[in-house]
Coordinates of C-alpha atoms in Angstrom, one line a residue:
M1 CA 120.0 49.6 126.0
R2 CA 117.2 49.8 123.5
E3 CA 117.5 51.4 120.1
P4 CA 115.5 54.6 119.7
V5 CA 112.4 54.5 117.5
S6 CA 113.4 55.9 114.1
V7 CA 111.8 59.1 112.8
V8 CA 110.2 57.1 109.9
K9 CA 108.6 54.7 112.3
R10 CA 107.5 57.5 114.7
V11 CA 105.7 59.3 111.8
A12 CA 104.2 56.0 110.7
V13 CA 102.9 55.2 114.3
A14 CA 101.4 58.7 114.7
L15 CA 99.8 58.8 111.2
H16 CA 98.4 55.2 111.6
Y17 CA 96.9 56.1 115.0
L18 CA 95.4 59.4 113.7
A19 CA 94.0 57.8 110.5
S20 CA 92.6 54.6 112.1
C21 CA 91.4 55.7 115.5
E22 CA 92.6 52.4 116.8
E23 CA 93.5 52.0 120.5
Y24 CA 97.1 52.6 121.5
R25 CA 97.2 48.9 122.5
V26 CA 96.5 47.9 118.9
V27 CA 98.9 50.4 117.4
S28 CA 101.7 49.5 119.8
S29 CA 101.3 45.8 119.0
L30 CA 101.3 46.5 115.3
F31 CA 104.6 48.5 115.4
G32 CA 106.3 46.5 118.2
I33 CA 106.5 49.3 120.8
G34 CA 104.9 49.9 124.2
K35 CA 101.5 51.6 124.6
S36 CA 103.1 54.5 126.5
T37 CA 105.7 54.9 123.8
A38 CA 102.9 55.0 121.1
N39 CA 101.0 57.6 123.2
L40 CA 104.2 59.7 123.6
I41 CA 105.0 59.5 119.8
V42 CA 101.5 60.5 118.8
H43 CA 101.5 63.5 121.1
E44 CA 105.0 64.6 120.0
L45 CA 104.0 64.5 116.4
I46 CA 100.8 66.5 117.0
N47 CA 102.8 69.1 119.0
A48 CA 105.4 69.3 116.3
V49 CA 102.8 69.9 113.6
N50 CA 101.1 72.5 115.8
D51 CA 104.3 74.3 116.7
I52 CA 106.1 74.1 113.3
L53 CA 103.8 73.5 110.4
L54 CA 100.6 75.1 111.5
P55 CA 102.0 78.7 111.8
K56 CA 103.9 78.2 108.5
Y57 CA 100.9 77.1 106.4
V58 CA 97.7 78.3 108.2
K59 CA 97.8 82.0 108.7
F60 CA 94.9 84.1 110.0
P61 CA 93.9 86.8 110.0
L62 CA 94.9 87.3 106.4
S63 CA 96.7 90.4 105.2
V64 CA 94.9 92.7 102.9
E65 CA 97.1 91.4 100.1
N66 CA 96.1 87.8 100.8
L67 CA 92.4 88.7 101.2
N68 CA 92.6 90.3 97.7
K69 CA 94.3 87.2 96.3
H70 CA 91.6 84.9 97.8
R71 CA 88.8 87.2 96.6
R72 CA 90.2 87.2 93.0
D73 CA 90.7 83.4 93.1
F74 CA 87.1 82.8 94.3
E75 CA 85.7 85.0 91.6
A76 CA 87.9 83.6 88.8
I77 CA 87.6 79.9 89.8
L78 CA 84.1 79.7 91.3
G79 CA 82.4 82.9 90.0
F80 CA 81.7 84.0 93.5
P81 CA 82.4 87.8 94.0
Q82 CA 83.9 89.2 97.2
C83 CA 84.3 85.7 98.8
V84 CA 87.6 85.1 100.6
G85 CA 86.9 81.7 102.2
A86 CA 84.5 78.8 102.6
V87 CA 83.5 78.0 106.2
D88 CA 82.2 74.8 107.7
R89 CA 82.3 72.9 111.0
C90 CA 81.8 69.4 112.1
H91 CA 81.3 67.6 115.4
I92 CA 84.1 65.2 116.3
P93 CA 83.1 62.5 118.7
I94 CA 85.2 62.3 121.9
S95 CA 85.3 60.6 125.2
A96 CA 84.6 63.5 127.5
P97 CA 86.7 64.2 130.5
K98 CA 85.0 62.7 133.5
D99 CA 85.0 66.0 135.4
Q100 CA 83.6 68.0 132.4
E101 CA 81.2 65.7 130.7
T102 CA 78.3 68.2 130.6
S103 CA 80.6 70.7 128.9
Y104 CA 81.1 68.5 125.9
Y105 CA 77.6 67.1 125.5
N106 CA 76.2 68.6 122.3
Y107 CA 72.7 69.3 121.1
K108 CA 72.8 66.1 118.9
G109 CA 72.9 64.0 122.1
W110 CA 76.6 62.9 122.3
Y111 CA 80.0 64.2 123.4
S112 CA 82.0 66.1 120.9
I113 CA 84.3 69.0 120.1
V114 CA 83.6 71.2 117.0
L115 CA 86.2 71.5 114.3
F116 CA 85.8 74.9 112.6
A117 CA 87.6 75.6 109.4
V118 CA 88.0 78.1 106.6
V119 CA 89.4 77.0 103.2
D120 CA 90.4 79.0 100.2
S121 CA 89.2 78.6 96.6
R122 CA 91.5 75.6 96.1
Y123 CA 90.2 73.8 99.2
R124 CA 93.4 74.6 101.2
F125 CA 92.9 75.3 104.9
I126 CA 93.6 78.9 105.8
Y127 CA 92.2 78.7 109.3
T128 CA 91.2 75.9 111.8
S129 CA 89.9 76.0 115.3
D130 CA 88.4 73.4 117.7
G131 CA 85.4 74.7 119.6
S132 CA 85.8 75.2 123.3
P133 CA 83.2 73.5 125.5
E134 CA 81.7 76.9 126.4
W135 CA 81.3 77.8 122.7
L136 CA 80.0 74.4 121.8
L137 CA 77.2 74.6 124.4
H138 CA 75.8 77.8 123.0
H139 CA 76.0 77.4 119.3
H140 CA 74.1 75.3 116.9
D141 CA 75.7 74.2 113.6
D142 CA 73.6 76.9 111.8
S143 CA 75.3 79.6 113.8
L144 CA 78.4 81.3 112.4
A145 CA 79.3 83.2 115.5
Q146 CA 82.7 81.7 116.1
P147 CA 84.3 84.1 118.7
N148 CA 87.6 84.7 116.8
T149 CA 89.2 86.8 114.1
V150 CA 87.2 85.2 111.3
S151 CA 84.1 87.3 111.9
T152 CA 86.0 90.6 112.0
T153 CA 88.7 90.0 109.3
G154 CA 86.3 90.4 106.4
N155 CA 84.9 93.7 107.6
N156 CA 88.1 95.5 106.6
G157 CA 88.0 94.9 102.9
P158 CA 87.0 97.3 100.1
G159 CA 83.3 97.3 99.1
K160 CA 82.2 96.2 95.7
N161 CA 78.8 96.6 94.0
V162 CA 77.3 93.1 93.8
R163 CA 73.7 93.0 92.5
D164 CA 73.0 96.6 93.6
S165 CA 74.5 96.2 97.1
I166 CA 77.9 97.1 98.4
A167 CA 79.5 93.9 99.6
K168 CA 82.6 93.7 101.8
Y169 CA 84.6 90.6 102.0
L170 CA 82.5 87.6 102.9
Y171 CA 82.8 83.9 103.8
E172 CA 80.7 81.3 102.1
R173 CA 79.4 78.5 104.3
D174 CA 78.0 75.1 103.6

């Protein structure tokens, strides 16, 4: 009977794969395991991060208390009043599923999903989302209409006079 792959080695396999984008064939050879084992290990780590760490460290929508904290931090650190998060997105190249290629074909002329993220004043992620194919088809990078809680969360904050206008909470984008 074979020895199970140690936790340290499992994490190393998954992190190496995710950081290098090498094929499972290369990663499995490097770590002395089978391709299917490498694939299983990577998916188990991703699922564990999503199930355990993501809810613990990435919380959205923010409570009023957290919104106020982020607002104060942005103003103190960056001099930006009423801002509670910096927003950006990027296209991540993918090999599109054969039966859904047209859903993942972006306006730039290649297949991708869109990573959408909000960070706080210290560049820590407070929200992430990958764009669904339907959303990707209808939104250019200049659009900020992500159909989720980000667009409505900021509308609940107290207003503040900023350059003769009352500003609610807002998100800065690149």
